[in-house]
CSV table of C-alpha atoms in Angstrom, one decimal:
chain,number,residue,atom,x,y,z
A,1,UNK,CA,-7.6,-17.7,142.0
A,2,UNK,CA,-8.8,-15.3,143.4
A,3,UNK,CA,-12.8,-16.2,143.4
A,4,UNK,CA,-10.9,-19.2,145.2
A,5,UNK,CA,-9.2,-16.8,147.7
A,6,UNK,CA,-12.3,-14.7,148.0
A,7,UNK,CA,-14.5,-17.7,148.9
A,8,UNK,CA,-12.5,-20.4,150.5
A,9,UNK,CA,-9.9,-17.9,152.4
A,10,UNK,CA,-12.3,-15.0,153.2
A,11,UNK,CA,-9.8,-12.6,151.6
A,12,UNK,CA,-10.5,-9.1,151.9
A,13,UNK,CA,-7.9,-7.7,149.6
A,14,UNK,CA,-5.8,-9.4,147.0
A,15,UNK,CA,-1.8,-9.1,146.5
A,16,UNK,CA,-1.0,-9.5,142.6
A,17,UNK,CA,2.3,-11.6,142.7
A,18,UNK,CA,3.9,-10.0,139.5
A,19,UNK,CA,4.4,-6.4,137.8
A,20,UNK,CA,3.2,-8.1,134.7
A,21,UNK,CA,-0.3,-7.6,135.8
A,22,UNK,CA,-0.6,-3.9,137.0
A,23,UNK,CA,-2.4,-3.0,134.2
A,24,UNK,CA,-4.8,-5.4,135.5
A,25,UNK,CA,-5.4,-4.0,139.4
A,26,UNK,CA,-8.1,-1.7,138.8
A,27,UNK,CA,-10.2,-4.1,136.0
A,28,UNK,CA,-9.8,-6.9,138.9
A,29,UNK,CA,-10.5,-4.4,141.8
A,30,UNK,CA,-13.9,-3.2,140.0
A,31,UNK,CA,-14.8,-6.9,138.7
A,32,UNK,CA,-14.6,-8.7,142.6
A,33,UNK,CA,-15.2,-5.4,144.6
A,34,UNK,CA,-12.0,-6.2,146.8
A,35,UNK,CA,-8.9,-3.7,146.8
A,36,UNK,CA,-6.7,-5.1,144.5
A,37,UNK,CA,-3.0,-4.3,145.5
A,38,UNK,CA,-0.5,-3.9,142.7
A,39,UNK,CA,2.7,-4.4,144.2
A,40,UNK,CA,5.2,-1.6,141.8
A,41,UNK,CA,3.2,1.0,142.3
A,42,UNK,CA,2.6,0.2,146.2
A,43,UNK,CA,6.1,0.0,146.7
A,44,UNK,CA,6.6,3.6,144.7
A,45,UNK,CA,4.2,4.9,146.9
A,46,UNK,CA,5.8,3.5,150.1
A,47,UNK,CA,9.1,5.2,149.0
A,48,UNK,CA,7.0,8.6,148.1
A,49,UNK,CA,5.9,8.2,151.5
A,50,UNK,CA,8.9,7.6,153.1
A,51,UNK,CA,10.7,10.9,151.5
A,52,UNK,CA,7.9,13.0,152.4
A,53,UNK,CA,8.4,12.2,155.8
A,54,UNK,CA,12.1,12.9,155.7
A,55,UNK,CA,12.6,9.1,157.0
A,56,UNK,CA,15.7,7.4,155.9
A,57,UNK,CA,17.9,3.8,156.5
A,58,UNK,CA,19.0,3.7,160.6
A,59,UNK,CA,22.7,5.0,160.1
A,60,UNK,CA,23.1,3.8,164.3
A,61,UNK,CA,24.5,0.5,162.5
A,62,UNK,CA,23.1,-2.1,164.6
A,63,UNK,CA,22.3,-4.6,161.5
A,64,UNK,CA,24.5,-7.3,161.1
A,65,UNK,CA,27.1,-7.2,158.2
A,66,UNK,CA,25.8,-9.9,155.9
A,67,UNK,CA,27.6,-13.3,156.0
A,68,UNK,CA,30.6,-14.1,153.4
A,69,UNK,CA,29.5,-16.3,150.2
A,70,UNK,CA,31.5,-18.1,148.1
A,71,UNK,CA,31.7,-16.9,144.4
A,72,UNK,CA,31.2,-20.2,142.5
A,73,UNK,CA,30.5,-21.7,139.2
A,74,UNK,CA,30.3,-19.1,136.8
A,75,UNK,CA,30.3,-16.1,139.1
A,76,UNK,CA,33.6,-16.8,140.3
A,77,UNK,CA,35.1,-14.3,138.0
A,78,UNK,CA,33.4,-11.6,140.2
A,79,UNK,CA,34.4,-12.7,143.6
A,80,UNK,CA,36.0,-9.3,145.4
A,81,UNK,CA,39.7,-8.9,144.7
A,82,UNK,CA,39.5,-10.8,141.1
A,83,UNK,CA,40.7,-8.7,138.5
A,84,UNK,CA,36.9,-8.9,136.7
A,85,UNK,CA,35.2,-7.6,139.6
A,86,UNK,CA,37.4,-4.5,139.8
């Protein structure tokens, strides 16, 4: 797939979909001569990076309070206010 991407796409980098295959970034990275982005350890560094700069969530609260779900099937049991759930 990605000698497909590489060719047919003109990638310049490639995104490995699953923390299954770290171990595999650098092999890949050397073998297609492409940076080879290993998502896990991108996002650890993101959150390093974040820290560093002393950056945190917006407390101003202008996101939207997520919408209601029902609890169903199986997960009822956990619904707010059921006894399980507390």
């Amino acid at each position: 797939e990605i000698a497909r991407a590489l060719e047919e796409d003109r990638a310049e980098a490639i995104v490995l979909g699953c923390a299954g295959m770290a171990d595999l970034a650098a092999e890949l990275q050397r073998q297609f001569g492409v940076p080879v982005i290993e998502g896990v350890g991108a996002a650890v560094k993101q959150a390093e990076a974040l820290i560093a700069l002393g950056l945190s969530t917006s407390k101003r609260g202008a996101y939207a309070n997520p919408l209601a779900k029902p609890y169903l099937g199986a997960l009822k049991s956990f619904a707010p206010g059921t006894v399980a759930a507390e």
